[in-house]
Every structure is written in structure tokens, then in C-alpha cells.
PDB file of C-alpha atoms in Angstrom:
ATOM      1  CA  MET A  77      38.159 194.923 312.422  1.00 65.00           C
ATOM      2  CA  ASP A  78      41.526 196.612 313.975  1.00 82.00           C
ATOM      3  CA  ILE A  79      43.937 196.384 311.250  1.00 87.00           C
ATOM      4  CA  ASN A  80      46.935 195.173 313.791  1.00 89.00           C
ATOM      5  CA  LEU A  81      44.684 191.913 313.859  1.00 92.00           C
ATOM      6  CA  ALA A  82      45.314 190.826 310.686  1.00 90.00           C
ATOM      7  CA  ARG A  83      48.555 192.127 310.681  1.00 88.00           C
ATOM      8  CA  THR A  84      49.825 189.796 313.440  1.00 93.00           C
ATOM      9  CA  PHE A  85      47.786 187.391 311.843  1.00 93.00           C
ATOM     10  CA  LEU A  86      50.336 187.096 308.970  1.00 90.00           C
ATOM     11  CA  GLU A  87      52.968 187.660 310.899  1.00 90.00           C
ATOM     12  CA  ILE A  88      52.511 184.613 312.930  1.00 93.00           C
ATOM     13  CA  VAL A  89      51.763 182.155 309.627  1.00 91.00           C
ATOM     14  CA  ASP A  90      54.954 184.176 307.964  1.00 88.00           C
ATOM     15  CA  THR A  91      57.324 183.132 311.101  1.00 90.00           C
ATOM     16  CA  ARG A  92      54.907 180.013 312.269  1.00 90.00           C
ATOM     17  CA  SER A  93      55.880 181.174 315.681  1.00 92.00           C
ATOM     18  CA  PHE A  94      54.209 183.838 318.641  1.00 92.00           C
ATOM     19  CA  GLN A  95      57.595 184.577 320.180  1.00 91.00           C
ATOM     20  CA  ARG A  96      59.252 185.724 316.650  1.00 91.00           C
ATOM     21  CA  ALA A  97      55.982 187.289 315.593  1.00 92.00           C
ATOM     22  CA  ALA A  98      56.153 189.562 318.667  1.00 92.00           C
ATOM     23  CA  GLN A  99      59.718 190.494 318.089  1.00 92.00           C
ATOM     24  CA  ARG A 100      58.810 191.664 314.382  1.00 89.00           C
ATOM     25  CA  LEU A 101      56.022 193.424 315.511  1.00 90.00           C
ATOM     26  CA  HIS A 102      58.062 194.975 318.409  1.00 90.00           C
ATOM     27  CA  VAL A 103      55.320 194.100 321.124  1.00 90.00           C
ATOM     28  CA  THR A 104      54.915 191.459 324.019  1.00 91.00           C
ATOM     29  CA  GLN A 105      54.315 187.911 323.190  1.00 91.00           C
ATOM     30  CA  THR A 106      51.453 188.332 325.674  1.00 92.00           C
ATOM     31  CA  SER A 107      49.886 190.804 323.003  1.00 91.00           C
ATOM     32  CA  VAL A 108      50.209 188.925 320.196  1.00 92.00           C
ATOM     33  CA  SER A 109      48.148 186.113 321.953  1.00 92.00           C
ATOM     34  CA  ALA A 110      45.656 188.434 323.040  1.00 93.00           C
ATOM     35  CA  ARG A 111      45.120 189.674 319.520  1.00 93.00           C
ATOM     36  CA  VAL A 112      44.893 186.163 318.044  1.00 94.00           C
ATOM     37  CA  ARG A 113      41.797 185.061 321.145  1.00 93.00           C
ATOM     38  CA  THR A 114      40.460 188.342 320.081  1.00 94.00           C
ATOM     39  CA  LEU A 115      40.230 187.473 316.102  1.00 93.00           C
ATOM     40  CA  GLU A 116      39.427 184.331 316.896  1.00 93.00           C
ATOM     41  CA  GLU A 117      36.586 185.426 318.978  1.00 92.00           C
ATOM     42  CA  LEU A 118      35.307 187.577 315.979  1.00 91.00           C
ATOM     43  CA  LEU A 119      35.396 184.785 313.657  1.00 93.00           C
ATOM     44  CA  GLY A 120      34.306 182.172 315.678  1.00 93.00           C
ATOM     45  CA  ARG A 121      36.792 179.884 314.929  1.00 92.00           C
ATOM     46  CA  PRO A 122      40.236 179.042 316.228  1.00 94.00           C
ATOM     47  CA  LEU A 123      42.964 180.056 313.578  1.00 94.00           C
ATOM     48  CA  PHE A 124      46.250 178.157 315.241  1.00 93.00           C
ATOM     49  CA  VAL A 125      47.329 174.904 316.537  1.00 92.00           C
ATOM     50  CA  ARG A 126      50.757 175.366 319.204  1.00 87.00           C
ATOM     51  CA  ASN A 127      52.803 172.523 319.255  1.00 83.00           C
ATOM     52  CA  LYS A 128      56.752 171.698 319.510  1.00 79.00           C
ATOM     53  CA  ALA A 129      56.866 172.709 315.646  1.00 76.00           C
ATOM     54  CA  GLY A 130      55.243 176.088 316.475  1.00 86.00           C
ATOM     55  CA  ALA A 131      51.778 178.038 315.030  1.00 91.00           C
ATOM     56  CA  VAL A 132      50.377 175.836 312.402  1.00 91.00           C
ATOM     57  CA  LEU A 133      47.340 177.088 310.814  1.00 93.00           C
ATOM     58  CA  THR A 134      43.838 175.314 310.915  1.00 93.00           C
ATOM     59  CA  ALA A 135      41.268 174.780 308.344  1.00 93.00           C
ATOM     60  CA  ALA A 136      39.847 177.939 309.563  1.00 93.00           C
ATOM     61  CA  GLY A 137      42.802 179.966 309.649  1.00 92.00           C
ATOM     62  CA  GLU A 138      43.931 178.565 305.846  1.00 91.00           C
ATOM     63  CA  GLN A 139      40.477 180.057 304.478  1.00 91.00           C
ATOM     64  CA  PHE A 140      40.855 183.317 306.620  1.00 92.00           C
ATOM     65  CA  LEU A 141      44.640 183.563 305.056  1.00 90.00           C
ATOM     66  CA  PRO A 142      43.591 185.384 301.649  1.00 86.00           C
ATOM     67  CA  HIS A 143      41.283 187.651 303.417  1.00 87.00           C
ATOM     68  CA  ALA A 144      43.890 188.966 306.368  1.00 88.00           C
ATOM     69  CA  THR A 145      46.236 189.274 303.356  1.00 84.00           C
ATOM     70  CA  MET A 146      43.951 191.441 301.439  1.00 81.00           C
ATOM     71  CA  LEU A 147      42.522 193.552 304.561  1.00 85.00           C
ATOM     72  CA  VAL A 148      46.173 194.297 304.794  1.00 84.00           C
ATOM     73  CA  GLN A 149      46.731 195.217 301.354  1.00 78.00           C
ATOM     74  CA  VAL A 150      43.728 197.391 300.826  1.00 79.00           C
ATOM     75  CA  TRP A 151      44.388 199.178 303.949  1.00 81.00           C
ATOM     76  CA  GLU A 152      47.869 200.182 302.913  1.00 76.00           C
ATOM     77  CA  ARG A 153      46.624 200.875 299.525  1.00 71.00           C
ATOM     78  CA  ALA A 154      43.938 203.176 301.004  1.00 75.00           C
ATOM     79  CA  ARG A 155      46.913 204.861 303.593  1.00 73.00           C
ATOM     80  CA  HIS A 156      49.119 205.665 300.653  1.00 68.00           C
ATOM     81  CA  GLN A 157      46.817 207.043 298.353  1.00 67.00           C
ATOM     82  CA  VAL A 158      44.911 209.659 300.843  1.00 69.00           C
ATOM     83  CA  ALA A 159      48.462 210.959 300.801  1.00 68.00           C
ATOM     84  CA  VAL A 160      48.649 211.674 297.114  1.00 71.00           C
ATOM     85  CA  PRO A 161      50.836 214.636 295.630  1.00 69.00           C
ATOM     86  CA  SER A 162      49.562 217.458 294.645  1.00 71.00           C
ATOM     87  CA  GLY A 163      48.906 216.982 290.880  1.00 76.00           C
ATOM     88  CA  SER A 164      49.073 213.451 290.592  1.00 80.00           C
ATOM     89  CA  ARG A 165      46.203 210.961 290.813  1.00 84.00           C
ATOM     90  CA  ALA A 166      47.828 208.336 292.944  1.00 87.00           C
ATOM     91  CA  VAL A 167      51.403 206.968 294.463  1.00 88.00           C
ATOM     92  CA  LEU A 168      52.969 203.751 293.186  1.00 91.00           C
ATOM     93  CA  ALA A 169      55.440 202.240 295.655  1.00 92.00           C
ATOM     94  CA  ILE A 170      57.978 200.298 293.896  1.00 95.00           C
ATOM     95  CA  GLY A 171      61.038 198.257 295.728  1.00 94.00           C
ATOM     96  CA  CYS A 172      63.961 196.627 294.368  1.00 94.00           C
ATOM     97  CA  GLU A 173      66.429 194.125 294.930  1.00 89.00           C
ATOM     98  CA  ILE A 174      69.783 195.486 295.932  1.00 84.00           C
ATOM     99  CA  SER A 175      71.726 193.713 293.161  1.00 80.00           C
ATOM    100  CA  LEU A 176      68.764 194.697 290.395  1.00 83.00           C
ATOM    101  CA  TRP A 177      68.447 198.338 290.761  1.00 84.00           C
ATOM    102  CA  ASP A 178      71.103 199.062 288.331  1.00 80.00           C
ATOM    103  CA  PRO A 179      70.346 200.553 285.910  1.00 82.00           C
ATOM    104  CA  LEU A 180      66.850 199.322 285.653  1.00 87.00           C
ATOM    105  CA  LEU A 181      65.304 201.628 288.275  1.00 89.00           C
ATOM    106  CA  LEU A 182      66.620 204.610 286.709  1.00 88.00           C
ATOM    107  CA  GLN A 183      65.524 203.968 283.335  1.00 91.00           C
ATOM    108  CA  TRP A 184      62.117 202.903 284.531  1.00 95.00           C
ATOM    109  CA  LEU A 185      61.576 206.022 286.480  1.00 94.00           C
ATOM    110  CA  LEU A 186      62.739 207.696 283.323  1.00 94.00           C
ATOM    111  CA  TRP A 187      60.109 205.708 281.092  1.00 95.00           C
ATOM    112  CA  MET A 188      57.567 206.148 283.601  1.00 95.00           C
ATOM    113  CA  ARG A 189      58.044 210.205 283.519  1.00 92.00           C
ATOM    114  CA  SER A 190      57.355 210.277 280.168  1.00 93.00           C
ATOM    115  CA  ALA A 191      54.506 207.847 279.829  1.00 94.00           C
ATOM    116  CA  ALA A 192      52.622 207.942 283.296  1.00 94.00           C
ATOM    117  CA  PRO A 193      53.102 211.226 284.450  1.00 93.00           C
ATOM    118  CA  GLN A 194      49.679 210.819 286.479  1.00 92.00           C
ATOM    119  CA  LEU A 195      51.295 208.611 289.302  1.00 92.00           C
ATOM    120  CA  ALA A 196      53.345 210.091 291.880  1.00 91.00           C
ATOM    121  CA  ILE A 197      56.235 207.432 292.732  1.00 93.00           C
ATOM    122  CA  ARG A 198      57.716 206.076 296.027  1.00 90.00           C
ATOM    123  CA  THR A 199      60.844 203.948 295.530  1.00 92.00           C
ATOM    124  CA  GLU A 200      62.990 201.850 297.388  1.00 90.00           C
ATOM    125  CA  VAL A 201      65.792 199.178 297.574  1.00 90.00           C
ATOM    126  CA  GLY A 202      66.454 196.552 300.107  1.00 88.00           C
ATOM    127  CA  PHE A 203      66.371 192.361 300.454  1.00 85.00           C
ATOM    128  CA  PRO A 204      64.057 190.074 298.767  1.00 86.00           C
ATOM    129  CA  HIS A 205      62.450 188.644 301.635  1.00 86.00           C
ATOM    130  CA  ASP A 206      61.313 192.475 302.980  1.00 87.00           C
ATOM    131  CA  LEU A 207      60.127 193.220 299.819  1.00 92.00           C
ATOM    132  CA  LEU A 208      57.765 190.445 299.446  1.00 91.00           C
ATOM    133  CA  ASP A 209      56.587 191.452 302.879  1.00 86.00           C
ATOM    134  CA  LYS A 210      56.209 194.694 302.111  1.00 87.00           C
ATOM    135  CA  VAL A 211      54.178 193.840 298.667  1.00 90.00           C
ATOM    136  CA  ALA A 212      52.324 191.281 300.536  1.00 85.00           C
ATOM    137  CA  ALA A 213      51.428 193.714 303.433  1.00 81.00           C
ATOM    138  CA  GLY A 214      50.086 196.830 300.704  1.00 83.00           C
ATOM    139  CA  VAL A 215      53.185 198.716 301.809  1.00 85.00           C
ATOM    140  CA  LEU A 216      54.575 198.478 298.209  1.00 91.00           C
ATOM    141  CA  ASP A 217      52.712 197.412 294.831  1.00 93.00           C
ATOM    142  CA  ILE A 218      55.582 195.923 292.947  1.00 96.00           C
ATOM    143  CA  ALA A 219      58.725 194.230 294.293  1.00 96.00           C
ATOM    144  CA  ILE A 220      61.415 193.190 291.360  1.00 95.00           C
ATOM    145  CA  ALA A 221      63.692 190.341 292.996  1.00 92.00           C
ATOM    146  CA  TYR A 222      65.787 187.540 292.279  1.00 88.00           C
ATOM    147  CA  ALA A 223      64.370 184.100 292.334  1.00 83.00           C
ATOM    148  CA  PRO A 224      61.569 185.335 294.881  1.00 89.00           C
ATOM    149  CA  GLN A 225      59.615 182.211 296.730  1.00 84.00           C
ATOM    150  CA  GLN A 226      55.700 181.918 295.847  1.00 85.00           C
ATOM    151  CA  ARG A 227      53.291 183.155 298.418  1.00 84.00           C
ATOM    152  CA  PRO A 228      49.541 183.175 298.762  1.00 81.00           C
ATOM    153  CA  GLY A 229      47.986 186.391 297.344  1.00 85.00           C
ATOM    154  CA  LEU A 230      51.119 187.342 294.951  1.00 91.00           C
ATOM    155  CA  ARG A 231      51.893 187.261 291.561  1.00 94.00           C
ATOM    156  CA  VAL A 232      55.177 186.623 289.935  1.00 95.00           C
ATOM    157  CA  GLU A 233      56.007 187.560 286.408  1.00 95.00           C
ATOM    158  CA  LEU A 234      59.431 187.172 284.787  1.00 94.00           C
ATOM    159  CA  LEU A 235      60.761 190.131 283.804  1.00 92.00           C
ATOM    160  CA  ILE A 236      64.604 189.494 282.764  1.00 88.00           C
ATOM    161  CA  GLU A 237      66.201 185.959 281.800  1.00 88.00           C
ATOM    162  CA  GLU A 238      69.863 187.864 282.927  1.00 89.00           C
ATOM    163  CA  LYS A 239      72.629 185.530 282.891  1.00 94.00           C
ATOM    164  CA  LEU A 240      76.278 186.584 285.227  1.00 96.00           C
ATOM    165  CA  VAL A 241      79.445 186.161 283.112  1.00 97.00           C
ATOM    166  CA  MET A 242      83.105 186.321 284.284  1.00 98.00           C
ATOM    167  CA  VAL A 243      84.704 189.321 282.891  1.00 98.00           C
ATOM    168  CA  THR A 244      87.774 190.679 283.066  1.00 97.00           C
ATOM    169  CA  THR A 245      90.433 193.676 283.001  1.00 97.00           C
ATOM    170  CA  ALA A 246      93.407 191.410 281.733  1.00 96.00           C
ATOM    171  CA  GLU A 247      94.616 191.747 277.941  1.00 93.00           C
ATOM    172  CA  HIS A 248      94.807 187.838 277.895  1.00 94.00           C
ATOM    173  CA  PRO A 249      91.722 186.651 279.911  1.00 95.00           C
ATOM    174  CA  ARG A 250      92.049 183.488 281.909  1.00 94.00           C
ATOM    175  CA  VAL A 251      91.078 182.031 285.400  1.00 93.00           C
ATOM    176  CA  PRO A 252      92.292 184.436 287.888  1.00 94.00           C
ATOM    177  CA  ARG A 253      94.292 183.690 291.159  1.00 93.00           C
ATOM    178  CA  PRO A 254      92.521 184.634 294.220  1.00 94.00           C
ATOM    179  CA  ALA A 255      94.467 187.587 295.051  1.00 93.00           C
ATOM    180  CA  ASP A 256      93.105 188.915 291.471  1.00 94.00           C
ATOM    181  CA  TYR A 257      89.258 187.971 292.198  1.00 97.00           C
ATOM    182  CA  VAL A 258      86.533 190.153 293.235  1.00 96.00           C
ATOM    183  CA  TYR A 259      84.122 188.174 294.478  1.00 96.00           C
ATOM    184  CA  VAL A 260      80.426 189.738 294.383  1.00 94.00           C
ATOM    185  CA  ASP A 261      77.182 188.326 296.539  1.00 90.00           C
ATOM    186  CA  TRP A 262      74.937 187.412 293.784  1.00 91.00           C
ATOM    187  CA  GLY A 263      72.856 185.302 296.541  1.00 85.00           C
ATOM    188  CA  PRO A 264      72.718 182.159 298.331  1.00 83.00           C
ATOM    189  CA  GLU A 265      72.096 179.892 294.476  1.00 86.00           C
ATOM    190  CA  PHE A 266      74.900 181.559 293.239  1.00 91.00           C
ATOM    191  CA  ALA A 267      77.477 181.224 296.030  1.00 91.00           C
ATOM    192  CA  VAL A 268      76.856 177.534 296.292  1.00 92.00           C
ATOM    193  CA  GLN A 269      77.091 176.780 292.077  1.00 94.00           C
ATOM    194  CA  HIS A 270      80.071 179.036 292.205  1.00 95.00           C
ATOM    195  CA  GLY A 271      81.706 177.379 295.091  1.00 94.00           C
ATOM    196  CA  LEU A 272      81.296 174.037 292.923  1.00 94.00           C
ATOM    197  CA  ALA A 273      82.841 175.623 290.068  1.00 95.00           C
ATOM    198  CA  TYR A 274      85.609 177.547 291.463  1.00 95.00           C
ATOM    199  CA  PRO A 275      86.314 176.290 295.085  1.00 94.00           C
ATOM    200  CA  GLU A 276      89.900 178.332 295.018  1.00 92.00           C
ATOM    201  CA  LEU A 277      88.460 181.380 294.596  1.00 93.00           C
ATOM    202  CA  SER A 278      86.019 181.430 297.879  1.00 82.00           C
ATOM    203  CA  ASN A 279      88.683 183.168 299.408  1.00 85.00           C
ATOM    204  CA  ALA A 280      88.726 186.398 297.110  1.00 91.00           C
ATOM    205  CA  ALA A 281      91.024 189.122 297.886  1.00 89.00           C
ATOM    206  CA  VAL A 282      88.040 191.400 297.820  1.00 94.00           C
ATOM    207  CA  SER A 283      84.594 190.438 298.346  1.00 94.00           C
ATOM    208  CA  ALA A 284      81.342 193.205 297.255  1.00 92.00           C
ATOM    209  CA  GLY A 285      78.180 192.644 298.597  1.00 86.00           C
ATOM    210  CA  LEU A 286      76.555 195.047 296.057  1.00 85.00           C
ATOM    211  CA  GLY A 287      77.248 194.602 292.161  1.00 88.00           C
ATOM    212  CA  PRO A 288      77.688 197.891 290.990  1.00 87.00           C
ATOM    213  CA  LEU A 289      80.490 198.690 293.496  1.00 91.00           C
ATOM    214  CA  GLY A 290      82.289 195.335 292.788  1.00 93.00           C
ATOM    215  CA  ARG A 291      81.915 196.628 288.973  1.00 94.00           C
ATOM    216  CA  GLU A 292      83.261 200.266 289.556  1.00 94.00           C
ATOM    217  CA  TYR A 293      86.147 198.805 291.918  1.00 96.00           C
ATOM    218  CA  LEU A 294      86.651 196.465 289.041  1.00 96.00           C
ATOM    219  CA  LEU A 295      86.969 198.929 286.246  1.00 96.00           C
ATOM    220  CA  ALA A 296      89.220 201.401 288.478  1.00 96.00           C
ATOM    221  CA  ALA A 297      91.344 198.929 290.134  1.00 96.00           C
ATOM    222  CA  GLY A 298      91.532 195.943 287.617  1.00 96.00           C
ATOM    223  CA  GLY A 299      90.896 192.204 288.052  1.00 96.00           C
ATOM    224  CA  THR A 300      88.381 189.776 287.694  1.00 97.00           C
ATOM    225  CA  GLY A 301      84.681 188.839 288.584  1.00 97.00           C
ATOM    226  CA  TYR A 302      81.335 187.593 287.632  1.00 97.00           C
ATOM    227  CA  PHE A 303      78.590 190.277 286.300  1.00 96.00           C
ATOM    228  CA  ARG A 304      75.288 190.741 284.795  1.00 93.00           C
ATOM    229  CA  HIS A 305      76.295 190.315 281.494  1.00 93.00           C
ATOM    230  CA  ASP A 306      73.555 193.512 280.370  1.00 87.00           C
ATOM    231  CA  VAL A 307      75.425 195.956 282.740  1.00 89.00           C
ATOM    232  CA  VAL A 308      78.929 195.143 281.527  1.00 94.00           C
ATOM    233  CA  ARG A 309      77.525 194.948 277.954  1.00 92.00           C
ATOM    234  CA  SER A 310      78.709 198.359 277.394  1.00 93.00           C
ATOM    235  CA  HIS A 311      82.334 198.071 278.381  1.00 96.00           C
ATOM    236  CA  LEU A 312      82.777 194.634 276.658  1.00 96.00           C
ATOM    237  CA  GLU A 313      81.831 196.276 273.436  1.00 95.00           C
ATOM    238  CA  SER A 314      83.933 199.359 274.209  1.00 96.00           C
ATOM    239  CA  GLY A 315      87.063 196.909 275.075  1.00 96.00           C
ATOM    240  CA  ARG A 316      87.318 197.511 278.572  1.00 96.00           C
ATOM    241  CA  LEU A 317      86.339 194.422 280.020  1.00 97.00           C
ATOM    242  CA  ARG A 318      86.799 191.238 278.402  1.00 97.00           C
ATOM    243  CA  ARG A 319      85.005 187.638 278.601  1.00 97.00           C
ATOM    244  CA  VAL A 320      86.821 185.296 280.218  1.00 97.00           C
ATOM    245  CA  PRO A 321      86.459 182.180 277.799  1.00 96.00           C
ATOM    246  CA  ASP A 322      85.443 178.739 278.681  1.00 95.00           C
ATOM    247  CA  THR A 323      83.913 179.956 282.075  1.00 96.00           C
ATOM    248  CA  PRO A 324      80.416 178.744 282.979  1.00 96.00           C
ATOM    249  CA  GLU A 325      77.376 181.382 283.029  1.00 96.00           C
ATOM    250  CA  PHE A 326      75.208 181.740 286.032  1.00 95.00           C
ATOM    251  CA  LEU A 327      71.334 182.380 285.285  1.00 93.00           C
ATOM    252  CA  TYR A 328      69.901 185.394 287.368  1.00 91.00           C
ATOM    253  CA  PRO A 329      66.517 186.160 285.964  1.00 91.00           C
ATOM    254  CA  ALA A 330      64.509 188.797 287.932  1.00 91.00           C
ATOM    255  CA  TYR A 331      60.731 188.832 288.240  1.00 95.00           C
ATOM    256  CA  ALA A 332      57.966 191.383 289.572  1.00 96.00           C
ATOM    257  CA  VAL A 333      55.870 190.763 292.088  1.00 96.00           C
ATOM    258  CA  TYR A 334      52.380 192.455 292.868  1.00 95.00           C
ATOM    259  CA  ALA A 335      49.497 191.075 294.695  1.00 90.00           C
ATOM    260  CA  VAL A 336      46.687 189.661 292.716  1.00 89.00           C
ATOM    261  CA  GLY A 337      44.106 192.095 293.846  1.00 83.00           C
ATOM    262  CA  ALA A 338      46.554 194.979 292.707  1.00 86.00           C
ATOM    263  CA  ASP A 339      44.737 198.529 291.379  1.00 87.00           C
ATOM    264  CA  SER A 340      45.341 197.740 287.614  1.00 91.00           C
ATOM    265  CA  ALA A 341      45.203 201.554 286.794  1.00 90.00           C
ATOM    266  CA  ILE A 342      48.551 202.013 289.055  1.00 91.00           C
ATOM    267  CA  VAL A 343      50.428 198.544 288.659  1.00 94.00           C
ATOM    268  CA  ASP A 344      49.626 198.274 284.597  1.00 95.00           C
ATOM    269  CA  PRO A 345      51.559 201.224 283.471  1.00 95.00           C
ATOM    270  CA  ALA A 346      54.392 200.222 285.775  1.00 95.00           C
ATOM    271  CA  LEU A 347      54.612 196.837 284.515  1.00 96.00           C
ATOM    272  CA  GLU A 348      54.232 197.868 280.904  1.00 96.00           C
ATOM    273  CA  GLY A 349      57.322 200.455 281.717  1.00 95.00           C
ATOM    274  CA  LEU A 350      59.380 197.858 283.241  1.00 95.00           C
ATOM    275  CA  ARG A 351      58.934 195.121 280.459  1.00 93.00           C
ATOM    276  CA  GLN A 352      59.790 198.288 277.848  1.00 93.00           C
ATOM    277  CA  VAL A 353      62.515 199.367 279.465  1.00 92.00           C
ATOM    278  CA  VAL A 354      63.827 195.362 279.638  1.00 88.00           C
ATOM    279  CA  ARG A 355      63.085 194.979 275.794  1.00 85.00           C
ATOM    280  CA  ALA A 356      65.345 198.566 275.257  1.00 81.00           C
ATOM    281  CA  LYS A 357      68.360 199.006 275.453  1.00 56.00           C
ATOM    282  CA  PRO A 358      69.836 201.207 278.065  1.00 47.00           C
ATOM    283  CA  GLU A 359      70.602 204.206 275.845  1.00 45.00           C
ATOM    284  CA  GLU A 360      67.444 203.830 273.973  1.00 44.00           C
ATOM    285  CA  ALA A 361      65.007 203.640 276.733  1.00 39.00           C
ATOM    286  CA  ARG A 362      66.738 207.082 278.114  1.00 38.00           C
ATOM    287  CA  GLU A 363      65.899 208.367 274.345  1.00 40.00           C
ATOM    288  CA  GLY A 364      62.259 206.945 274.922  1.00 38.00           C
ATOM    289  CA  ALA A 365      62.157 208.952 277.896  1.00 35.00           C
TER     290      ALA A 365
END
């Protein structure tokens, strides 16, 4: 079977629309319809019912969904493994949400180089929905994301029970004025909770879409903001930053997401490395590597 048929099927399931699936796949809607007809002829069953709400799976479509997911994953895994670099046994592809890579991904890479040198490693950072799409499609073996949505064929494992805390460079910590505040975009859930707690800080003087950028700006220019506790721990211990008392903490857990049928010889060492790095302090992880 043409693997593009399974890809097209999964895009329609994800978008619930032939038109949006065509846009994502960069083909015409006519091509998408033709692929679905071909797939339905091969399977001998209708897979979608189209109505005002969009494209809805039939009972046969629901049964085919896990098989389509596995087909695409197996194909992508095979395609990547054929191109294994010389001296390596396999390629491990891992993606990390933009706000979570620092310092987790670097520490994990150092651990892997020592503990699993047989694996060639490909890394990328991105947005959670895109990363999960790539895990589902077999392009990535593992994705690290905050609050990932459950999807058929994917397994979700809690890695870090992280929290966001308000810290400041001021000698006398207190809730700041908007002019002294650095707002970091930690995602929609944080935005809602933050807006309820501090509506007056929604119009901060500086906003950053990337945690490390906001942190480095705060350290260089001064101010107050919410950051992941483990990332600013060393600055709190050294006195460069201080906790603002009587301010709420916001949960920011990180999860590892991988396919149910993932190759254990590739995924298991990577997951163990993530667990080890999370349990260790940053300096210990480097020494262990």
C-alpha cells in the first residue's frame, strides 16, 4: 500500500477536514479525496462520513486508525534506520518543546554519549502539537512536552513535576509594577492562571516567548518574572535572584511521549537517560556523563 494513503487518512482524522488535510499535505482537495477512495477500495469499507461537522470516522475507520498509525511509524523508522551513520547501530530522533529544552536536552545528550554511544542522535525543538504529530508519524521516537494531549497509539510518561515561581533581582522582593515585569509565555494554561492571579501584569513592559531568553534578560537588565524553579535554582542559591514571598506557584510538568510499538532497543536507553538526568542535579548529570 502507498504510505501516502495512510498519511492522508491520519491527516483527515487529525483535522477532521478534507480541505485542511489537503492544506497540510500541500496537495489539492481532489487529490485527498482520490486517496481516500483508493484506500476505501483497498479495504472494502467506507472510512469517513462527511457532514457539516466535517469528516467523521466510520466504525471501519476507527478500526483502521491504529493500523494506519503503525504503518506510518514503521515506515519512518525504517527510512531513518537505513541512513544510520557509520559506527552507529541505530538513529534516535528526539524532539523537545521550546520552553523545556534548557538545560534538559543538553544534559541528556551528555548522558547518552557516555551511556549509549551505539545510538546516533538527532534532536530538534518545536511546538508541542508539531512534536506529537511527528511522534505519531514515526518521524520522532520521543517528544518532551508540557501537558501533551492523549492520542491513540502514543504513550505518555511523567518526567518532571516542575513548578514556575516568581523570582526577582530586587533586594526587597515584592509583586512588581508592569514596568518592572518580564512576562514569559509558558503556554495557554499558564496564561489563564497568571491572568487570574495578576491581571495588572498582563501588559508587562517586556514579554518573551522563550524561557531562556526571558531569564537571561532578567539577569542582565533586572526585574521580576515567573521561571522554572530548577532552572533558576543556582541563581537563587547564589543570591543573584530572590523568591518573591507570598506569590502563587504554577505547576509545569514535563512528559515524555513515544509510540506504543516503539523499538525498545532505541527508546528504552533514551527514556532511562531522561529519568537519570531529571533525578540528578545539573552538575551531577555533567559529572556522570
